[in-house]
XYZ file of C-alpha atoms in Angstrom:
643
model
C -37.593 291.207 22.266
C -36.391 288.187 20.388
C -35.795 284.788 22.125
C -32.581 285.232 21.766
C -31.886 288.328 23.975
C -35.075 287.527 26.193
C -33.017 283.754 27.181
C -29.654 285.540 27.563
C -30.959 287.875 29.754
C -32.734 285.318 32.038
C -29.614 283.078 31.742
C -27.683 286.120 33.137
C -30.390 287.057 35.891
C -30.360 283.502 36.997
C -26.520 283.392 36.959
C -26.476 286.904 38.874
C -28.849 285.781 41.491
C -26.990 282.374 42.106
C -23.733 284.369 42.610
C -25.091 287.232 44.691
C -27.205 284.413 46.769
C -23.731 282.222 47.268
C -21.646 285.496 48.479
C -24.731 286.390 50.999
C -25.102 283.160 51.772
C -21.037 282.819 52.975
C -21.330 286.325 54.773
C -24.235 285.075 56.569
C -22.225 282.183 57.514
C -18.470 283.738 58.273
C -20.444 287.081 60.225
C -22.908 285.460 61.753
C -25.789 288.294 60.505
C -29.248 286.649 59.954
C -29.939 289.823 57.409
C -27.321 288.834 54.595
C -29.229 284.878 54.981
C -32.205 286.850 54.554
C -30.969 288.313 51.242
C -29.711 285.489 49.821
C -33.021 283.562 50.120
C -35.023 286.356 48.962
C -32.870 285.799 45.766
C -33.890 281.978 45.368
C -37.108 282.675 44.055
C -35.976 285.346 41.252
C -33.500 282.914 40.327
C -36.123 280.028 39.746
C -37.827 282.772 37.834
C -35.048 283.790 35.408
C -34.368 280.312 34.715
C -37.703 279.444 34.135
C -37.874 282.335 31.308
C -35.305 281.240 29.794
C -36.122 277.663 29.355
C -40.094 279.233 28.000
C -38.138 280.874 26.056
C -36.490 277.985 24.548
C -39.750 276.166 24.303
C -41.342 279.491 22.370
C -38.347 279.345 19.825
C -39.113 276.185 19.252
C -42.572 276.598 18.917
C -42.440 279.310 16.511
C -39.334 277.491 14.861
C -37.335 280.587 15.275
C -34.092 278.982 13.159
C -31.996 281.767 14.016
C -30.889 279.713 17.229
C -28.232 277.401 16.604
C -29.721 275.195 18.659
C -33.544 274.939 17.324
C -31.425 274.506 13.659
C -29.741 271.776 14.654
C -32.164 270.244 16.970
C -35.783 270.768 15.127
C -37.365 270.631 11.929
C -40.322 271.844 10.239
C -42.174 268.516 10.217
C -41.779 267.755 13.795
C -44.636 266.622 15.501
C -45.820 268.359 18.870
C -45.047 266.410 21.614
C -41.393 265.755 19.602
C -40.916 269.987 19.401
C -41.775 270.025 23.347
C -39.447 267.295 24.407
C -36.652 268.691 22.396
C -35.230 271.372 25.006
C -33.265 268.258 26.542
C -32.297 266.482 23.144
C -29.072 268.010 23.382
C -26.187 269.449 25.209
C -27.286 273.271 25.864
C -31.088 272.582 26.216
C -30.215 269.164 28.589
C -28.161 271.934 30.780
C -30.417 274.205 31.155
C -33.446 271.903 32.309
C -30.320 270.791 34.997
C -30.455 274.276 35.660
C -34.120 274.800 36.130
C -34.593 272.216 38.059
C -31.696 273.051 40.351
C -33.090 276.378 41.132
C -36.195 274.752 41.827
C -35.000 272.216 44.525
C -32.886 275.099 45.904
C -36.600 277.238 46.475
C -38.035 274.438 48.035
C -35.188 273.397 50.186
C -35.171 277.209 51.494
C -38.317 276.820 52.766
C -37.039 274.021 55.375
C -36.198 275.472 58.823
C -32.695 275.061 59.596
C -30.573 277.105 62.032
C -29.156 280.220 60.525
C -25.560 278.218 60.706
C -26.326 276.152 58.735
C -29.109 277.171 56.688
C -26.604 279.575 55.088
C -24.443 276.969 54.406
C -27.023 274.810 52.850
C -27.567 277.594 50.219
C -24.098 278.479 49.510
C -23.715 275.143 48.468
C -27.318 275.054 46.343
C -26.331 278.483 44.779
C -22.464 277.373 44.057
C -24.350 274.166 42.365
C -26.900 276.491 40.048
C -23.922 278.832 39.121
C -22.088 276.419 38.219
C -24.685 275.141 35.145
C -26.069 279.244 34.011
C -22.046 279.642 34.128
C -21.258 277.051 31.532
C -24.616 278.404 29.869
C -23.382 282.059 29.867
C -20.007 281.106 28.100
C -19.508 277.832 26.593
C -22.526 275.847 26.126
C -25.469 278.407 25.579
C -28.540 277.295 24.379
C -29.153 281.040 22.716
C -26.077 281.387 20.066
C -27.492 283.023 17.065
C -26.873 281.875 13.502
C -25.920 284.683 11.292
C -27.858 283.153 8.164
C -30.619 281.293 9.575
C -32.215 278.338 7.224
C -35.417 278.075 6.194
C -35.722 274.199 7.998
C -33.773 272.554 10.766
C -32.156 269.167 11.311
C -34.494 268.189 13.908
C -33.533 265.475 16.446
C -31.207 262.896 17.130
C -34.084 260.274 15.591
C -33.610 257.638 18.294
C -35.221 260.483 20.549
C -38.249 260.654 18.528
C -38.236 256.829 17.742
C -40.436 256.647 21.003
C -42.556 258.285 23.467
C -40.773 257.511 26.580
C -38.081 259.684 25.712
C -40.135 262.676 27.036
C -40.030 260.990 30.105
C -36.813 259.388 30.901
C -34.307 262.380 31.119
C -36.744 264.276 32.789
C -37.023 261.641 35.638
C -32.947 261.215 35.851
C -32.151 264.872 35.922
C -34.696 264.887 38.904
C -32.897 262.572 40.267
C -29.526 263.639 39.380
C -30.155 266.906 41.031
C -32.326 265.872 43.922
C -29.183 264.293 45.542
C -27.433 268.123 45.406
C -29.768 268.692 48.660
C -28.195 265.712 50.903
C -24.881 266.730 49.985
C -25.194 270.588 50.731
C -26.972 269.405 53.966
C -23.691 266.860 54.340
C -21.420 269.871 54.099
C -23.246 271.950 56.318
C -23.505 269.145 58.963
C -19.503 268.861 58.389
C -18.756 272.808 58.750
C -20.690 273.596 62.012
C -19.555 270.106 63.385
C -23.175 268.890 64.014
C -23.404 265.372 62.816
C -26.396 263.702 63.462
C -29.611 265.049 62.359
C -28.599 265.975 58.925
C -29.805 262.394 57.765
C -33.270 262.411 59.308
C -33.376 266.414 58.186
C -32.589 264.677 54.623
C -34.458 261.865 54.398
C -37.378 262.789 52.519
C -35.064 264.223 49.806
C -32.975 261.178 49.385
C -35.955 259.058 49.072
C -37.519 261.661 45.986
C -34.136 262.021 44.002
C -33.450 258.096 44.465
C -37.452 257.313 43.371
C -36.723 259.714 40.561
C -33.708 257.906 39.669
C -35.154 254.462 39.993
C -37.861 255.525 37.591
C -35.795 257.123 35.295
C -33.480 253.760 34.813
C -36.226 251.587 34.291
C -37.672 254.024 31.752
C -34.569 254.198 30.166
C -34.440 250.141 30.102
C -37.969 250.005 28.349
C -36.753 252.818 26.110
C -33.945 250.875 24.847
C -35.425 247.971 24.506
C -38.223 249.236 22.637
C -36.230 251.360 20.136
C -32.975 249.836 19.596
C -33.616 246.722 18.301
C -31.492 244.160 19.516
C -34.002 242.854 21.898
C -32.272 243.825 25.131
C -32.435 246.201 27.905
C -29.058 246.796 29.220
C -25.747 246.427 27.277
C -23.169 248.010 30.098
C -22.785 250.727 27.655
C -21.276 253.627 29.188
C -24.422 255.661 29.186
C -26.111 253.701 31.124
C -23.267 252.677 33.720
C -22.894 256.551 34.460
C -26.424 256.713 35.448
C -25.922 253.763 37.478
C -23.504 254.243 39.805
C -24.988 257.304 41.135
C -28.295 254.979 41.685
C -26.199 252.714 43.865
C -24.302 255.181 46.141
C -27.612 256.645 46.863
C -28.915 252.955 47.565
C -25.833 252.756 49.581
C -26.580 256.017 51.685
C -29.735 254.608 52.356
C -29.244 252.196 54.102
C -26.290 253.575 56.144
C -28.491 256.595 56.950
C -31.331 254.249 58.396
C -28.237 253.345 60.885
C -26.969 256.855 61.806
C -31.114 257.187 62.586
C -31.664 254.596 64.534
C -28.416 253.775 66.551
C -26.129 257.104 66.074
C -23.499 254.786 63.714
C -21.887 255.316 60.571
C -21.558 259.019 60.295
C -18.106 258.949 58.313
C -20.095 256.357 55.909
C -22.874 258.583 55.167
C -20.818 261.929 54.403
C -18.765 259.820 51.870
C -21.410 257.687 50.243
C -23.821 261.101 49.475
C -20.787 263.084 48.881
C -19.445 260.025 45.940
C -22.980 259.636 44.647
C -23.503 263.714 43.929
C -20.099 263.816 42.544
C -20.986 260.874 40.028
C -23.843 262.521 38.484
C -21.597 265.280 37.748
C -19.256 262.697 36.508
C -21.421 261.006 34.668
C -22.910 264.021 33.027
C -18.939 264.796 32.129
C -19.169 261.133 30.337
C -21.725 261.953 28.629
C -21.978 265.456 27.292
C -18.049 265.928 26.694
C -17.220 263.335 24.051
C -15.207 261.327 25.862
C -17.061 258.325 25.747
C -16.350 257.991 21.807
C -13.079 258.697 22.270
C -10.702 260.054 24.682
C -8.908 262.431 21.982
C -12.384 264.258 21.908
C -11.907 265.514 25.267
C -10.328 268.632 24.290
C -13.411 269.118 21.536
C -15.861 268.965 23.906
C -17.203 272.346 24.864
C -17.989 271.587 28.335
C -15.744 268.419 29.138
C -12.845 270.584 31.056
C -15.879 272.543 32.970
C -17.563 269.236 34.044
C -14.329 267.569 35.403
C -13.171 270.380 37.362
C -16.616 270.669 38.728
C -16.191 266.835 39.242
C -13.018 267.054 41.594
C -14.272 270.389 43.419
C -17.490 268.404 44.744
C -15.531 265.489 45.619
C -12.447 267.415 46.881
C -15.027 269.638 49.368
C -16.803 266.551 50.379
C -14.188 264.109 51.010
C -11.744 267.427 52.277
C -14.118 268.032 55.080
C -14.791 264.435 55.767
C -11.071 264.241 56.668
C -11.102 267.469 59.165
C -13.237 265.597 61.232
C -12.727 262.305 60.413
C -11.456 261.837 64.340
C -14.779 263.640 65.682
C -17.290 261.134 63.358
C -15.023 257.553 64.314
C -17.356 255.241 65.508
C -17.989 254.335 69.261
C -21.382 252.333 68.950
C -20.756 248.525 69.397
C -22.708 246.432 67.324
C -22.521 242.567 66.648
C -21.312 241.471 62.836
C -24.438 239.350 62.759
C -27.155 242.475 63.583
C -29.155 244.681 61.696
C -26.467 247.472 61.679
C -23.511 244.860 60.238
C -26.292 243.580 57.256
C -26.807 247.207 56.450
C -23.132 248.243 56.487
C -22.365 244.718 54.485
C -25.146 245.817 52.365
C -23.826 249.299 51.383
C -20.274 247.737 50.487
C -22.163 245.554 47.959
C -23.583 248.385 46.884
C -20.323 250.261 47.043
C -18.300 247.441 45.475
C -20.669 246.954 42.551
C -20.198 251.067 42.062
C -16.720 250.619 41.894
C -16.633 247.807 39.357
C -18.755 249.683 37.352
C -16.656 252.725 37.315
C -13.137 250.919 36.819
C -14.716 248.852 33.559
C -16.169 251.742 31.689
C -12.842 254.232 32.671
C -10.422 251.663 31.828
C -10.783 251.596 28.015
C -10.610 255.430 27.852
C -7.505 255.373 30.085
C -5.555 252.688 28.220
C -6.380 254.881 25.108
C -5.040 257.988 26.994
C -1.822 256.931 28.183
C -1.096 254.008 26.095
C -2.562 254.871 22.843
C -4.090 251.208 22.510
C -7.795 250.745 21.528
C -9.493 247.969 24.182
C -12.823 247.808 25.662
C -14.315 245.990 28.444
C -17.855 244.342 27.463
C -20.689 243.007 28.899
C -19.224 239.755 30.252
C -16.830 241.737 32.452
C -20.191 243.230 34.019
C -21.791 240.788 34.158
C -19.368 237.956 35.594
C -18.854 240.950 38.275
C -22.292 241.605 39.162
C -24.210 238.084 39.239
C -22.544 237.412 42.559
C -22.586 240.843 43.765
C -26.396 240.830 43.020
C -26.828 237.334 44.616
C -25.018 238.691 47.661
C -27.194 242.055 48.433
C -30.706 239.592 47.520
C -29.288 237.457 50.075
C -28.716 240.458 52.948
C -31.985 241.902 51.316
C -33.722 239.171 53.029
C -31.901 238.388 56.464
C -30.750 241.700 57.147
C -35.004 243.140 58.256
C -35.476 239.994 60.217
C -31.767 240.987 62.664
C -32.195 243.016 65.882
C -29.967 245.973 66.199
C -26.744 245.600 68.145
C -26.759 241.767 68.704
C -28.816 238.637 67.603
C -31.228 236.450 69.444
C -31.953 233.361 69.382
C -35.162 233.778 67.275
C -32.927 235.105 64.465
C -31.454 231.797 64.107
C -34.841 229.713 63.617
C -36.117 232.614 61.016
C -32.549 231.998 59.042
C -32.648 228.143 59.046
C -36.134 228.132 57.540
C -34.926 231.507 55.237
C -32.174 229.492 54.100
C -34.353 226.268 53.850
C -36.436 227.684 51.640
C -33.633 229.006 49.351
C -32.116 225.527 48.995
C -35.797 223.955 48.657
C -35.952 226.655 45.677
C -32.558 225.982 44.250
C -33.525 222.472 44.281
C -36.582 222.433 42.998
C -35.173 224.904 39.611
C -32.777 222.197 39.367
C -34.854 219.362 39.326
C -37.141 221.807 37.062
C -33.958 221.561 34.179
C -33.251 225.133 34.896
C -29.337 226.138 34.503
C -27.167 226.707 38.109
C -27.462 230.715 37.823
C -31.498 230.287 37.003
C -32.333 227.651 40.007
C -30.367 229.975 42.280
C -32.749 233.035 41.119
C -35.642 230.968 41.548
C -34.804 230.025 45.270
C -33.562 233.711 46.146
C -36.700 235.064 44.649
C -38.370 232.499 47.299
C -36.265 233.117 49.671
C -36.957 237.059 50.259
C -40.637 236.580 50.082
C -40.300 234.070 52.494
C -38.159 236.724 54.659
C -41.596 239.484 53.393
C -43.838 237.010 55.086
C -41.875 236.418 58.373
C -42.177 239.799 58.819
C -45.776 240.952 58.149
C -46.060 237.788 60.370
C -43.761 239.790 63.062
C -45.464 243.105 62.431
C -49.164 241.945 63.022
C -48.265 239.449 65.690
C -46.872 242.624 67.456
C -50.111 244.552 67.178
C -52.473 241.768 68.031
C -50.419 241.410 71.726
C -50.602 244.919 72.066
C -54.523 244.857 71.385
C -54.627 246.576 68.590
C -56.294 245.946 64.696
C -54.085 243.784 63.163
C -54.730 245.942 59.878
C -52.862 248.874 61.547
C -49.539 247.189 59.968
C -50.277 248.720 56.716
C -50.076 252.446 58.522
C -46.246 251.919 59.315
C -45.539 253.789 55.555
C -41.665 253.242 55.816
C -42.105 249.254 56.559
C -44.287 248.561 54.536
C -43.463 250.496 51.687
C -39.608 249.351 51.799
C -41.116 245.757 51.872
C -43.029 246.245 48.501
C -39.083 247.583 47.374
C -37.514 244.542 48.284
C -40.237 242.204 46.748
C -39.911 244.506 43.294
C -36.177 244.185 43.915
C -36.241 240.019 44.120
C -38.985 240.202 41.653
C -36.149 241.858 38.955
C -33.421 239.524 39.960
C -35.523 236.554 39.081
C -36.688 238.214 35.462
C -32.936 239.898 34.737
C -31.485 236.234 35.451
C -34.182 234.259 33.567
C -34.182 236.666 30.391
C -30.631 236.523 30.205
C -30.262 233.116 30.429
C -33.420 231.632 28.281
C -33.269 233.666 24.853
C -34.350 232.189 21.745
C -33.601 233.998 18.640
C -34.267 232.977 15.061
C -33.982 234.791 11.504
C -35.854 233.857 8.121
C -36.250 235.457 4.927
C -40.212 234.727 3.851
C -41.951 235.608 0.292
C -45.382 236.189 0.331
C -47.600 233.779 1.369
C -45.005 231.899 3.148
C -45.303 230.485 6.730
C -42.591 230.163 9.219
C -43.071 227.866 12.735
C -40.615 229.320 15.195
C -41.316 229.306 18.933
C -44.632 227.698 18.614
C -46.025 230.525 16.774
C -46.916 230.470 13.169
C -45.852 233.437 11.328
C -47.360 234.375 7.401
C -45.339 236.943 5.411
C -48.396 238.571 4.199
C -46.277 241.493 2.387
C -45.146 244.924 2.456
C -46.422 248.717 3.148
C -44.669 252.019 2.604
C -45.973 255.091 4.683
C -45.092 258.306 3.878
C -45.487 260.173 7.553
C -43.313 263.175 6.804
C -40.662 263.700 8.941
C -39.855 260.008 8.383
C -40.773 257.304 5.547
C -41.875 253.771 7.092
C -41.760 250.376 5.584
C -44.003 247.636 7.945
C -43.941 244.195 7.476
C -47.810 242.540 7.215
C -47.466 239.728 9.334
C -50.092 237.102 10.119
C -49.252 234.873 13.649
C -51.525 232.067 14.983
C -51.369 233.911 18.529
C -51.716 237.451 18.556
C -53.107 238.334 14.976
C -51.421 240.568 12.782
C -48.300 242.328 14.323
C -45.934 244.906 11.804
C -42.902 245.396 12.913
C -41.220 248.530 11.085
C -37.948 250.227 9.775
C -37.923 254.090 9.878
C -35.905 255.900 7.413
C -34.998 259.361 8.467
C -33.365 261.825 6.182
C -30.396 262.737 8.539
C -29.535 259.008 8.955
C -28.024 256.685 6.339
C -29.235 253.615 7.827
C -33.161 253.012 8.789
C -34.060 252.424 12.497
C -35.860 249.330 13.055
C -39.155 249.733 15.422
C -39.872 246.298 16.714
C -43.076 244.798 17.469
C -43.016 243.775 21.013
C -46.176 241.491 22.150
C -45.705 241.000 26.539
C -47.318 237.946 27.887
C -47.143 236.655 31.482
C -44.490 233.965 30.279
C -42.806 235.058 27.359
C -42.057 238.367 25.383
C -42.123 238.212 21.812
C -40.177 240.848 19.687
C -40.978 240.706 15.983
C -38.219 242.254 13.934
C -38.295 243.717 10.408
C -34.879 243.510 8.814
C -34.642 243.971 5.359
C -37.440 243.866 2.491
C -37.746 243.462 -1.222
C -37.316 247.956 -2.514
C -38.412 246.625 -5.602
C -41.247 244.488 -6.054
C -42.227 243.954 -1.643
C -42.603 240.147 -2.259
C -39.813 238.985 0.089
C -38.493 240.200 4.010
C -36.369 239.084 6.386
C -37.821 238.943 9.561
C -36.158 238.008 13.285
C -37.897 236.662 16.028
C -36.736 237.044 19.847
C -38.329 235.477 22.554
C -37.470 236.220 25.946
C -38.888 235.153 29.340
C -40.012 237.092 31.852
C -39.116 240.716 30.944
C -43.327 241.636 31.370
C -41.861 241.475 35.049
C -39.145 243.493 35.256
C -41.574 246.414 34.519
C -43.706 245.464 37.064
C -40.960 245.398 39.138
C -39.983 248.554 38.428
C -43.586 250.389 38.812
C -43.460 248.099 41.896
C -40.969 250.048 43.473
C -42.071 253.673 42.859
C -45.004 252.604 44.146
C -43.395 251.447 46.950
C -40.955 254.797 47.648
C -43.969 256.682 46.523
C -45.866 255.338 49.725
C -42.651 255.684 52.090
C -43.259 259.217 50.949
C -46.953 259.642 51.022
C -47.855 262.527 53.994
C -48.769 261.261 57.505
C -51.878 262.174 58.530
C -51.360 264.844 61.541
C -53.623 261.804 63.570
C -51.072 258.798 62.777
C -48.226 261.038 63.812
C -49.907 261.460 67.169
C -50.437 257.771 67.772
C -47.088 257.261 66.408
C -47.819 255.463 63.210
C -44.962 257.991 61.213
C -43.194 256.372 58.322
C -39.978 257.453 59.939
């Protein structure tokens, strides 16, 4: 059988199995009959099967560079290396869609195995097989990762070269699609919870999901900033393209239902919140994935050429239109009655997810706007960076300043300890300010510097609080450490301050300098001393390489590199990044003598602080990854449960 039939037919199985699980899955629901749920989750497993066939089978056509696919022609090439064949399933449209799909009907097996009452365990897969039909759907007739070529070439294209510029990109989409379709298990729990009218203990039920698909997605946006800024070029790590805002704003609604969740927990508030903040953030990665695979983003007028743009966008508004639909049928039966104080725990949190919320919004309204002045005006504008970011430094400032308070507040009203922990919080902040002042440091800088203080200040007050707690209660002091969710979401917030203060110091203090040296020439830039010592040509294959020899008092000899691939006209540049504690330092080649090698123009960009924002961001999947760690079965019995 060739790959071709064998991945239609498990694209069809998986397809058949989604739709015969969904219509057992509603009869189990409308009749009430425990044996039709029992069919339809005897079919989640066969469907995880036939979709992991089909994606081996893309892998083996890849392997054995069977060009008779349309999409191994146009996606791989002889001369590809390994780990650049394996990663290329998700270079593209078809092969991106059906990893989505995979994965989908892998959360779907393991979310079957959760006991749930029948009610609304049925419901829970109707909505998880609806979700996976959806994407082997589009695969079966629009966007199939199977189409034959009738004349198959000898070689392919191979990949988009910025995906095989650098190793992370075997990592990145893998980590956002888990993610993306980790948050599909909230929301069919959220619809379930909606449908049988049973409210509460969908959030607790969903907790441990939320946290996995939002660690995934934290992971995979920090990959995706070292990624670019490796790769591209330019020195930076996030340029508000709108790429990178569609994976964001599904990142903050899910930050948002986080914290609104903890609420609903803890004091039975903010049910109506929670349905519409999971329900917006599943619908966004659908959205975004309609940004981003339909050709919009280019251009509005290739809407209508993109294969799966009309498929995406109805999926889109059926997600949110179930969602928000059911939210309003019992929008009377999820009002609010719990009283709480502005000033409390609860009114930080809810502030909290509104920041969260708000910054969403802005995000969504600055990369749609271009594309709908286009659409119904005709006029090309576009909405850059300092939109963003004139939008987001005091949005940012705002949830770093609840970050730190909003721990320290008792639920439902303050006391009079609160006050004495903010005046010294907010003491410390102005001591901080102050002091970046007095240090020369711009407005926007000082202010990081004594926010940054400020929330480890707030960290401190309450490990103080925790082990002060334990000590009067006669027990180890050490036993802090045990309460996962604490301290794990205190090791978040630290990694969050941590890549406030290096986001607002590396975009504020950027030097960045250009020379053209001959050989033998020295350059002093930065307090480094740099020595053209010349030019080498490498001849690796699927690419040709040009590195500039260059000789720096500091670090030795660092060559940076262009990479000239044969489907691109231009070369890619592949910086030289050296991290230090203070300062990164990214050595650019630019152009070079073709003839002779004696001259090249080389750019220097130094950049505080950025060696921090990756600590940051390992920082805080260590920190979810702890919140998640089991509980030992003898902690949960003396009550030590992250929960």
């Amino acid at each position: 059988m060739t790959p071709a039939l064998l991945g239609h037919l498990g694209v069809s199985l998986a397809l058949a199995f989604s739709l015969l699980g969904l219509a057992l899955a509603l009869l189990a629901y409308g009749q009430g009959d425990g044996r039709f749920l029992q069919g339809a989750r005897r079919l989640v497993l066969p469907a995880f099967l036939a979709a992991l066939a089909a994606f081996l089978t893309l892998e083996w056509a890849l392997l054995t560079h069977d060009f008779s696919l349309a999409y191994v022609a146009r996606n791989h090439s002889l001369q590809d290396p390994l780990w650049v064949t394996l990663v290329t399933p998700w270079a593209a449209l078809e092969g991106s869609i059906l990893l989505w799909g995979l994965l989908q009907t892998l959360y779907t097996l393991l979310a079957s195995r959760r006991g749930l009452d029948p009610w609304r365990a049925s419901l829970v897969l109707a909505v998880l097989f609806g979700v996976q039909a959806f994407f082997f759907g589009v695969m079966a007739t629009i966007a199939s990762p199977f189409a034959t070529l009738p004349n198959p070439p000898q070689d392919g294209v191979g990949p988009n070269p910025l995906l095989q510029n650098h190793w992370m990109m075997a990592v990145h989409p893998v980590l956002m699609y888990l993610g993306f379709v980790g948050l599909s298990v909230p929301f069919a729990y959220a619809i379930a919870a909606m449908a049988t009218r049973r409210y509460q203990t969908w959030v607790e039920e969903t907790r441990w999901w939320t946290l996995v698909a939002w660690g995934f997605l934290t992971a995979g946006k920090v990959a995706g900033m070292w990624w670019s800024y490796e790769v591209l070029g330019w020195g930076g790590y996030w340029a508000w393209d709108p790429v990178e805002n569609a994976s964001f704003v599904p990142w903050l609604l899910a930050t948002a239902f986080l914290h609104t969740a903890l609420v609903q927990k803890t004091r039975g508030a903010f049910k109506a919140w929670n349905f519409a903040f999971i329900t917006l953030a599943f619908a966004a990665t659908v959205l975004g994935t309609f940004l981003t695979r339909s050709g919009v983003i280019q251009s509005v007028h290739a809407f209508a050429e993109g294969p799966v743009g009309p498929a995406f966008l109805g999926f889109f508004l059926l997600a949110t239109s179930l969602g928000l639909g059911l939210l309003s049928r019992v929008s009377r039966e999820v009002r609010d009655v719990v009283f709480f104080h502005p000033f409390s725990r609860e009114g930080a949190l809810l502030l909290g997810a509104f920041f969260f919320a708000g910054w969403a919004l802005v995000v969504v309204l600055g990369t749609f706007y271009p594309l709908l002045v286009e659409a119904f005006a005709g006029a090309k504008v576009s909405v850059g960076a300092p939109f963003f970011n004139q939008l987001s430094a005091p949005i940012g400032a705002g949830i770093l300043l609840l970050m730190g308070i909003g721990p320290l507040l008792p639920w439902r009203r303050p006391r009079a300890e609160v006050f004495r922990n903010l005046y010294l919080l907010l003491g410390v902040l102005l001591l901080g300010t102050l002091g970046g002042l007095l240090g020369g440091y711009t407005v926007g800088a000082s202010l990081a510097v004594g926010l940054f203080l400020y929330n480890v200040a707030a960290i401190l007050l309450l490990v103080r609080e925790g082990v002060l707690a334990r000590v009067a209660a006669g027990l180890s002091p050490w036993g802090f450490l045990e309460n996962q969710r604490r301290v794990g979401s205190l090791v978040v917030h630290f990694a969050v301050a941590l890549m406030g203060l290096a986001i607002a110091f590396s975009q504020t203090y950027r030097l960045e300098s250009e020379k053209t040296l001959y050989r033998g020439q020295s350059w002093e830039v930065a307090g480094l001393r740099l020595t053209f010592q010349g030019v080498r040509a490498l001849d690796e294959g699927r690419r040709f390489a040009v590195e500039a020899l260059v000789q720096t008092n500091r670090f030795g000899e660092v060559r940076p590199r262009l990479h000239f691939y044969p489907q691109m006209n231009a070369p890619l540049p592949a910086p030289k990044v050296v991290y230090t504690l203070g300062n990164d330092y990214y050595f650019l080649l630019m152009d070079f003598d073709r003839e002779k090698g004696e001259w090249a123009s080389l750019r220097l960009i130094v950049t505080p602080l950025v060696f921090w924002m990756w600590v940051a961001g390992g920082l805080m999947a260590l920190g979810t990854l702890y919140i998640l760690w089991p509980v030992s079965r003898r902690e949960e019995a003396r009550g030590v449960s992250p929960a």
